[in-house]
Amino acid sequence: MTVPYRPPADAAEASRVQEELRSRVELVGPGPSAPATVAGLDVAYAPSGDRLAAAVTVLDAVSLDVVDEAVHVGRPAFPYVPGLFAFREMPALLAALDLLTVRPELLVCDGHGVAHPRRFGLACHLGLVTGLPAIGVGKTPLVGSWTEPGPRRGDRSALRDGDEVVGQVLRTRDGTRPVFVSVGHRIGLDEAVRWVLALTPRYRLPETTRTADRLCRRVLAAGGDRG
């Protein structure tokens, strides 16, 4: 079952939406056993901050080749408020997803899932609205404390907010800074970590994030309105 996206009128309503919907997030899975496609989602902003490009790239889950892509260029849909960042980007990302010709089976978001102050980050919201399994992979943490994982690829440690484990701090390359993995929807945390490792064969960030980042930046720099 999916949840329709409704733009909030203000920050108080946005916070209420997160509080109301977080109980509907499926934190255990099972995730997709053998998805054929995995999508990356990312957003780039113009220096002025009043224009954005939301990109989705769909990769073959085995070869990691891009098999489909789409971009929506528009304006942020909500003011910048810490903890409510998803509302700035959701309409543009959903518009980009609607432009795809290949429907992905797993979403990998440049952002957080339950590793969020209200346990409802961008990956959770996108998962509920689309009905797709979703993972959040953040470059920096939004909440929580952790011990530094070991130095080798695959080393990990728990990301804790109080007594609750909200994600994993994962080393994707030997000697590089870790990433912060959390469940978005319809997948377990261990499965999410396995997918992030599968999507990082050469670099710190998943290929899903890298391809979506390049696409949205390229389209925004060109001044286009590409779909």
PDB file of C-alpha atoms in Angstrom:
ATOM      1  CA  MET A   1       0.000   0.000   0.000  1.00  0.00           C
ATOM      2  CA  THR A   2       1.308   3.441  -0.889  1.00  0.00           C
ATOM      3  CA  VAL A   3       0.731   6.808   0.760  1.00  0.00           C
ATOM      4  CA  PRO A   4      -0.107   9.843  -1.394  1.00  0.00           C
ATOM      5  CA  TYR A   5       2.266  12.764  -1.075  1.00  0.00           C
ATOM      6  CA  ARG A   6       0.607  15.918   0.238  1.00  0.00           C
ATOM      7  CA  PRO A   7       2.672  19.114   0.505  1.00  0.00           C
ATOM      8  CA  PRO A   8       2.537  20.546   4.041  1.00  0.00           C
ATOM      9  CA  ALA A   9       1.464  24.120   4.629  1.00  0.00           C
ATOM     10  CA  ASP A  10       4.157  24.868   7.198  1.00  0.00           C
ATOM     11  CA  ALA A  11       6.840  23.334   9.399  1.00  0.00           C
ATOM     12  CA  ALA A  12       4.384  22.296  12.115  1.00  0.00           C
ATOM     13  CA  GLU A  13       2.285  20.338   9.628  1.00  0.00           C
ATOM     14  CA  ALA A  14       5.403  18.787   8.088  1.00  0.00           C
ATOM     15  CA  SER A  15       6.531  17.558  11.508  1.00  0.00           C
ATOM     16  CA  ARG A  16       3.075  16.099  12.144  1.00  0.00           C
ATOM     17  CA  VAL A  17       3.203  14.250   8.824  1.00  0.00           C
ATOM     18  CA  GLN A  18       6.519  12.660   9.795  1.00  0.00           C
ATOM     19  CA  GLU A  19       5.216  11.682  13.225  1.00  0.00           C
ATOM     20  CA  GLU A  20       2.050  10.179  11.738  1.00  0.00           C
ATOM     21  CA  LEU A  21       3.679   8.236   8.916  1.00  0.00           C
ATOM     22  CA  ARG A  22       6.740   6.800  10.661  1.00  0.00           C
ATOM     23  CA  SER A  23       4.727   3.927  12.166  1.00  0.00           C
ATOM     24  CA  ARG A  24       3.942   2.724   8.622  1.00  0.00           C
ATOM     25  CA  VAL A  25       7.593   2.236   7.662  1.00  0.00           C
ATOM     26  CA  GLU A  26       8.543  -1.447   7.307  1.00  0.00           C
ATOM     27  CA  LEU A  27      11.934  -1.858   8.969  1.00  0.00           C
ATOM     28  CA  VAL A  28      12.456  -5.589   8.539  1.00  0.00           C
ATOM     29  CA  GLY A  29      11.685  -6.441   4.941  1.00  0.00           C
ATOM     30  CA  PRO A  30      12.101  -8.845   3.347  1.00  0.00           C
ATOM     31  CA  GLY A  31      13.812  -6.708   0.763  1.00  0.00           C
ATOM     32  CA  PRO A  32      13.998  -7.637  -2.901  1.00  0.00           C
ATOM     33  CA  SER A  33      15.726 -11.017  -3.200  1.00  0.00           C
ATOM     34  CA  ALA A  34      17.198 -10.478  -6.658  1.00  0.00           C
ATOM     35  CA  PRO A  35      16.183  -7.103  -8.092  1.00  0.00           C
ATOM     36  CA  ALA A  36      17.077  -6.492 -11.725  1.00  0.00           C
ATOM     37  CA  THR A  37      17.334  -2.728 -11.272  1.00  0.00           C
ATOM     38  CA  VAL A  38      18.426  -0.308  -8.559  1.00  0.00           C
ATOM     39  CA  ALA A  39      17.835   3.440  -8.675  1.00  0.00           C
ATOM     40  CA  GLY A  40      19.866   6.305  -7.305  1.00  0.00           C
ATOM     41  CA  LEU A  41      18.239   9.615  -6.375  1.00  0.00           C
ATOM     42  CA  ASP A  42      20.027  12.907  -5.843  1.00  0.00           C
ATOM     43  CA  VAL A  43      19.339  16.640  -6.031  1.00  0.00           C
ATOM     44  CA  ALA A  44      21.628  19.533  -6.977  1.00  0.00           C
ATOM     45  CA  TYR A  45      20.933  23.172  -6.176  1.00  0.00           C
ATOM     46  CA  ALA A  46      21.839  26.310  -8.076  1.00  0.00           C
ATOM     47  CA  PRO A  47      24.166  28.693  -6.168  1.00  0.00           C
ATOM     48  CA  SER A  48      21.222  31.010  -5.572  1.00  0.00           C
ATOM     49  CA  GLY A  49      19.351  28.173  -3.857  1.00  0.00           C
ATOM     50  CA  ASP A  50      16.112  28.960  -5.709  1.00  0.00           C
ATOM     51  CA  ARG A  51      16.468  26.284  -8.403  1.00  0.00           C
ATOM     52  CA  LEU A  52      17.132  22.572  -8.237  1.00  0.00           C
ATOM     53  CA  ALA A  53      17.546  19.555 -10.463  1.00  0.00           C
ATOM     54  CA  ALA A  54      16.295  16.194  -9.154  1.00  0.00           C
ATOM     55  CA  ALA A  55      17.808  13.180 -10.892  1.00  0.00           C
ATOM     56  CA  VAL A  56      17.027   9.473 -10.893  1.00  0.00           C
ATOM     57  CA  THR A  57      19.345   6.966 -12.536  1.00  0.00           C
ATOM     58  CA  VAL A  58      18.337   3.323 -12.899  1.00  0.00           C
ATOM     59  CA  LEU A  59      21.208   0.825 -12.900  1.00  0.00           C
ATOM     60  CA  ASP A  60      21.365  -2.803 -13.847  1.00  0.00           C
ATOM     61  CA  ALA A  61      21.789  -4.477 -10.460  1.00  0.00           C
ATOM     62  CA  VAL A  62      24.590  -6.768 -11.693  1.00  0.00           C
ATOM     63  CA  SER A  63      26.625  -4.755 -14.185  1.00  0.00           C
ATOM     64  CA  LEU A  64      25.806  -1.356 -12.597  1.00  0.00           C
ATOM     65  CA  ASP A  65      25.333   0.085 -16.077  1.00  0.00           C
ATOM     66  CA  VAL A  66      22.794   2.910 -16.372  1.00  0.00           C
ATOM     67  CA  VAL A  67      19.667   1.610 -18.151  1.00  0.00           C
ATOM     68  CA  ASP A  68      17.382   4.616 -17.670  1.00  0.00           C
ATOM     69  CA  GLU A  69      17.536   8.125 -16.264  1.00  0.00           C
ATOM     70  CA  ALA A  70      15.356  11.173 -15.752  1.00  0.00           C
ATOM     71  CA  VAL A  71      15.690  14.703 -14.398  1.00  0.00           C
ATOM     72  CA  HIS A  72      13.154  17.253 -13.226  1.00  0.00           C
ATOM     73  CA  VAL A  73      14.252  20.886 -12.894  1.00  0.00           C
ATOM     74  CA  GLY A  74      12.242  23.161 -10.654  1.00  0.00           C
ATOM     75  CA  ARG A  75      12.228  25.109  -7.411  1.00  0.00           C
ATOM     76  CA  PRO A  76      12.516  23.906  -3.816  1.00  0.00           C
ATOM     77  CA  ALA A  77       9.031  23.059  -2.585  1.00  0.00           C
ATOM     78  CA  PHE A  78       9.602  23.968   1.060  1.00  0.00           C
ATOM     79  CA  PRO A  79      11.820  26.308   3.105  1.00  0.00           C
ATOM     80  CA  TYR A  80      15.059  24.973   4.570  1.00  0.00           C
ATOM     81  CA  VAL A  81      14.220  23.620   8.027  1.00  0.00           C
ATOM     82  CA  PRO A  82      16.521  21.093   9.754  1.00  0.00           C
ATOM     83  CA  GLY A  83      14.844  17.687   9.893  1.00  0.00           C
ATOM     84  CA  LEU A  84      12.323  18.645   7.192  1.00  0.00           C
ATOM     85  CA  PHE A  85      14.686  18.686   4.236  1.00  0.00           C
ATOM     86  CA  ALA A  86      12.785  15.930   2.414  1.00  0.00           C
ATOM     87  CA  PHE A  87       9.850  18.259   1.823  1.00  0.00           C
ATOM     88  CA  ARG A  88      12.080  20.541  -0.269  1.00  0.00           C
ATOM     89  CA  GLU A  89      12.944  17.716  -2.654  1.00  0.00           C
ATOM     90  CA  MET A  90      10.087  15.197  -2.656  1.00  0.00           C
ATOM     91  CA  PRO A  91       7.907  16.782  -5.383  1.00  0.00           C
ATOM     92  CA  ALA A  92      10.845  17.107  -7.801  1.00  0.00           C
ATOM     93  CA  LEU A  93      12.098  13.576  -7.105  1.00  0.00           C
ATOM     94  CA  LEU A  94       8.610  12.128  -7.578  1.00  0.00           C
ATOM     95  CA  ALA A  95       8.301  14.030 -10.860  1.00  0.00           C
ATOM     96  CA  ALA A  96      11.613  12.561 -12.030  1.00  0.00           C
ATOM     97  CA  LEU A  97      10.519   9.049 -11.032  1.00  0.00           C
ATOM     98  CA  ASP A  98       7.343   9.514 -13.081  1.00  0.00           C
ATOM     99  CA  LEU A  99       9.464  10.229 -16.178  1.00  0.00           C
ATOM    100  CA  LEU A 100      11.252   6.873 -16.073  1.00  0.00           C
ATOM    101  CA  THR A 101      10.465   4.156 -18.581  1.00  0.00           C
ATOM    102  CA  VAL A 102      12.109   1.458 -16.423  1.00  0.00           C
ATOM    103  CA  ARG A 103      10.583   1.025 -12.979  1.00  0.00           C
ATOM    104  CA  PRO A 104      13.321   0.384 -10.394  1.00  0.00           C
ATOM    105  CA  GLU A 105      12.960  -2.342  -7.797  1.00  0.00           C
ATOM    106  CA  LEU A 106      15.056  -0.667  -5.080  1.00  0.00           C
ATOM    107  CA  LEU A 107      15.671   3.008  -4.289  1.00  0.00           C
ATOM    108  CA  VAL A 108      18.975   4.266  -2.885  1.00  0.00           C
ATOM    109  CA  CYS A 109      18.664   7.837  -1.635  1.00  0.00           C
ATOM    110  CA  ASP A 110      21.386  10.372  -1.021  1.00  0.00           C
ATOM    111  CA  GLY A 111      20.117  11.035   2.487  1.00  0.00           C
ATOM    112  CA  HIS A 112      18.745   9.215   5.499  1.00  0.00           C
ATOM    113  CA  GLY A 113      15.955   6.819   6.352  1.00  0.00           C
ATOM    114  CA  VAL A 114      15.185   6.142  10.013  1.00  0.00           C
ATOM    115  CA  ALA A 115      18.492   7.754  11.073  1.00  0.00           C
ATOM    116  CA  HIS A 116      16.504  10.943  11.508  1.00  0.00           C
ATOM    117  CA  PRO A 117      15.261  12.910  14.557  1.00  0.00           C
ATOM    118  CA  ARG A 118      11.689  11.712  13.951  1.00  0.00           C
ATOM    119  CA  ARG A 119      12.752   8.379  12.371  1.00  0.00           C
ATOM    120  CA  PHE A 120      11.332   9.514   9.040  1.00  0.00           C
ATOM    121  CA  GLY A 121      13.888  10.837   6.602  1.00  0.00           C
ATOM    122  CA  LEU A 122      13.773  11.149   2.827  1.00  0.00           C
ATOM    123  CA  ALA A 123      14.256   7.417   2.147  1.00  0.00           C
ATOM    124  CA  CYS A 124      11.308   6.542   4.408  1.00  0.00           C
ATOM    125  CA  HIS A 125       9.029   9.084   2.773  1.00  0.00           C
ATOM    126  CA  LEU A 126       9.952   8.055  -0.771  1.00  0.00           C
ATOM    127  CA  GLY A 127       9.532   4.393   0.116  1.00  0.00           C
ATOM    128  CA  LEU A 128       6.045   4.914   1.513  1.00  0.00           C
ATOM    129  CA  VAL A 129       4.877   7.111  -1.375  1.00  0.00           C
ATOM    130  CA  THR A 130       6.232   4.829  -4.117  1.00  0.00           C
ATOM    131  CA  GLY A 131       5.717   1.517  -2.315  1.00  0.00           C
ATOM    132  CA  LEU A 132       9.290   0.549  -3.227  1.00  0.00           C
ATOM    133  CA  PRO A 133      12.027  -0.763  -0.937  1.00  0.00           C
ATOM    134  CA  ALA A 134      14.315   2.139  -0.072  1.00  0.00           C
ATOM    135  CA  ILE A 135      17.689   2.717   1.573  1.00  0.00           C
ATOM    136  CA  GLY A 136      19.227   5.915   2.892  1.00  0.00           C
ATOM    137  CA  VAL A 137      22.960   6.450   2.441  1.00  0.00           C
ATOM    138  CA  GLY A 138      24.213   9.660   4.034  1.00  0.00           C
ATOM    139  CA  LYS A 139      27.652  11.192   3.639  1.00  0.00           C
ATOM    140  CA  THR A 140      27.388  12.720   7.112  1.00  0.00           C
ATOM    141  CA  PRO A 141      25.196  11.812  10.111  1.00  0.00           C
ATOM    142  CA  LEU A 142      22.005  13.610  11.015  1.00  0.00           C
ATOM    143  CA  VAL A 143      21.579  12.026  14.461  1.00  0.00           C
ATOM    144  CA  GLY A 144      23.313   9.550  16.708  1.00  0.00           C
ATOM    145  CA  SER A 145      26.656   8.485  18.085  1.00  0.00           C
ATOM    146  CA  TRP A 146      28.980   5.659  17.071  1.00  0.00           C
ATOM    147  CA  THR A 147      32.410   4.186  17.489  1.00  0.00           C
ATOM    148  CA  GLU A 148      34.703   4.427  14.496  1.00  0.00           C
ATOM    149  CA  PRO A 149      34.482   1.227  12.419  1.00  0.00           C
ATOM    150  CA  GLY A 150      37.627  -0.679  11.463  1.00  0.00           C
ATOM    151  CA  PRO A 151      39.749   0.594   8.562  1.00  0.00           C
ATOM    152  CA  ARG A 152      38.865  -2.086   5.994  1.00  0.00           C
ATOM    153  CA  ARG A 153      36.059  -2.273   3.460  1.00  0.00           C
ATOM    154  CA  GLY A 154      33.002  -3.884   5.085  1.00  0.00           C
ATOM    155  CA  ASP A 155      33.906  -2.857   8.628  1.00  0.00           C
ATOM    156  CA  ARG A 156      30.892  -1.366  10.371  1.00  0.00           C
ATOM    157  CA  SER A 157      29.576  -0.142  13.696  1.00  0.00           C
ATOM    158  CA  ALA A 158      26.129   0.652  15.044  1.00  0.00           C
ATOM    159  CA  LEU A 159      24.738   4.159  14.700  1.00  0.00           C
ATOM    160  CA  ARG A 160      22.809   4.726  17.929  1.00  0.00           C
ATOM    161  CA  ASP A 161      20.405   7.446  18.968  1.00  0.00           C
ATOM    162  CA  GLY A 162      20.019   6.906  22.688  1.00  0.00           C
ATOM    163  CA  ASP A 163      19.377   3.193  23.186  1.00  0.00           C
ATOM    164  CA  GLU A 164      18.084   2.690  19.640  1.00  0.00           C
ATOM    165  CA  VAL A 165      20.138   1.448  16.707  1.00  0.00           C
ATOM    166  CA  VAL A 166      19.066   3.644  13.769  1.00  0.00           C
ATOM    167  CA  GLY A 167      21.680   2.643  11.206  1.00  0.00           C
ATOM    168  CA  GLN A 168      25.156   1.391  10.466  1.00  0.00           C
ATOM    169  CA  VAL A 169      28.376   3.333  10.006  1.00  0.00           C
ATOM    170  CA  LEU A 170      29.926   1.486   7.082  1.00  0.00           C
ATOM    171  CA  ARG A 171      33.415   1.563   5.588  1.00  0.00           C
ATOM    172  CA  THR A 172      32.975   1.056   1.860  1.00  0.00           C
ATOM    173  CA  ARG A 173      36.657   1.477   0.893  1.00  0.00           C
ATOM    174  CA  ASP A 174      39.839   0.745   2.824  1.00  0.00           C
ATOM    175  CA  GLY A 175      40.980   3.824   4.700  1.00  0.00           C
ATOM    176  CA  THR A 176      38.207   6.171   3.519  1.00  0.00           C
ATOM    177  CA  ARG A 177      35.575   7.964   5.582  1.00  0.00           C
ATOM    178  CA  PRO A 178      32.537   5.773   6.295  1.00  0.00           C
ATOM    179  CA  VAL A 179      28.989   6.325   5.061  1.00  0.00           C
ATOM    180  CA  PHE A 180      25.823   6.229   7.165  1.00  0.00           C
ATOM    181  CA  VAL A 181      23.343   3.565   6.098  1.00  0.00           C
ATOM    182  CA  SER A 182      19.768   3.373   7.350  1.00  0.00           C
ATOM    183  CA  VAL A 183      16.543   1.646   6.410  1.00  0.00           C
ATOM    184  CA  GLY A 184      14.060   3.630   4.372  1.00  0.00           C
ATOM    185  CA  HIS A 185      11.235   1.145   3.801  1.00  0.00           C
ATOM    186  CA  ARG A 186      10.599  -2.557   3.129  1.00  0.00           C
ATOM    187  CA  ILE A 187      14.160  -3.741   3.758  1.00  0.00           C
ATOM    188  CA  GLY A 188      16.203  -4.813   6.780  1.00  0.00           C
ATOM    189  CA  LEU A 189      19.336  -3.047   7.955  1.00  0.00           C
ATOM    190  CA  ASP A 190      21.671  -5.967   7.221  1.00  0.00           C
ATOM    191  CA  GLU A 191      20.209  -6.225   3.710  1.00  0.00           C
ATOM    192  CA  ALA A 192      20.687  -2.494   3.236  1.00  0.00           C
ATOM    193  CA  VAL A 193      24.349  -2.773   4.209  1.00  0.00           C
ATOM    194  CA  ARG A 194      24.873  -5.665   1.788  1.00  0.00           C
ATOM    195  CA  TRP A 195      23.373  -3.635  -1.028  1.00  0.00           C
ATOM    196  CA  VAL A 196      25.514  -0.604  -0.280  1.00  0.00           C
ATOM    197  CA  LEU A 197      28.633  -2.772  -0.410  1.00  0.00           C
ATOM    198  CA  ALA A 198      27.487  -4.310  -3.697  1.00  0.00           C
ATOM    199  CA  LEU A 199      26.992  -0.822  -5.126  1.00  0.00           C
ATOM    200  CA  THR A 200      30.455   0.452  -4.091  1.00  0.00           C
ATOM    201  CA  PRO A 201      32.903  -1.692  -6.092  1.00  0.00           C
ATOM    202  CA  ARG A 202      35.387   1.144  -6.681  1.00  0.00           C
ATOM    203  CA  TYR A 203      34.519   4.301  -4.766  1.00  0.00           C
ATOM    204  CA  ARG A 204      33.316   5.448  -1.349  1.00  0.00           C
ATOM    205  CA  LEU A 205      29.794   6.315  -2.529  1.00  0.00           C
ATOM    206  CA  PRO A 206      27.387   3.916  -4.261  1.00  0.00           C
ATOM    207  CA  GLU A 207      27.331   3.989  -8.049  1.00  0.00           C
ATOM    208  CA  THR A 208      23.644   4.879  -7.758  1.00  0.00           C
ATOM    209  CA  THR A 209      24.536   8.100  -5.925  1.00  0.00           C
ATOM    210  CA  ARG A 210      27.494   8.882  -8.172  1.00  0.00           C
ATOM    211  CA  THR A 211      25.529   8.575 -11.414  1.00  0.00           C
ATOM    212  CA  ALA A 212      22.540  10.558 -10.108  1.00  0.00           C
ATOM    213  CA  ASP A 213      24.841  13.260  -8.723  1.00  0.00           C
ATOM    214  CA  ARG A 214      26.658  13.662 -12.039  1.00  0.00           C
ATOM    215  CA  LEU A 215      23.391  13.821 -13.969  1.00  0.00           C
ATOM    216  CA  CYS A 216      21.636  16.447 -11.847  1.00  0.00           C
ATOM    217  CA  ARG A 217      24.735  18.646 -11.697  1.00  0.00           C
ATOM    218  CA  ARG A 218      25.265  18.422 -15.441  1.00  0.00           C
ATOM    219  CA  VAL A 219      21.677  19.337 -16.258  1.00  0.00           C
ATOM    220  CA  LEU A 220      21.615  22.183 -13.747  1.00  0.00           C
ATOM    221  CA  ALA A 221      24.916  23.607 -15.015  1.00  0.00           C
ATOM    222  CA  ALA A 222      23.611  23.482 -18.588  1.00  0.00           C
ATOM    223  CA  GLY A 223      20.530  25.426 -17.582  1.00  0.00           C
ATOM    224  CA  GLY A 224      18.260  22.764 -19.022  1.00  0.00           C
ATOM    225  CA  ASP A 225      14.836  21.485 -18.054  1.00  0.00           C
ATOM    226  CA  ARG A 226      15.407  17.905 -19.037  1.00  0.00           C
ATOM    227  CA  GLY A 227      13.104  14.958 -18.547  1.00  0.00           C
TER     228      GLY A 227
END
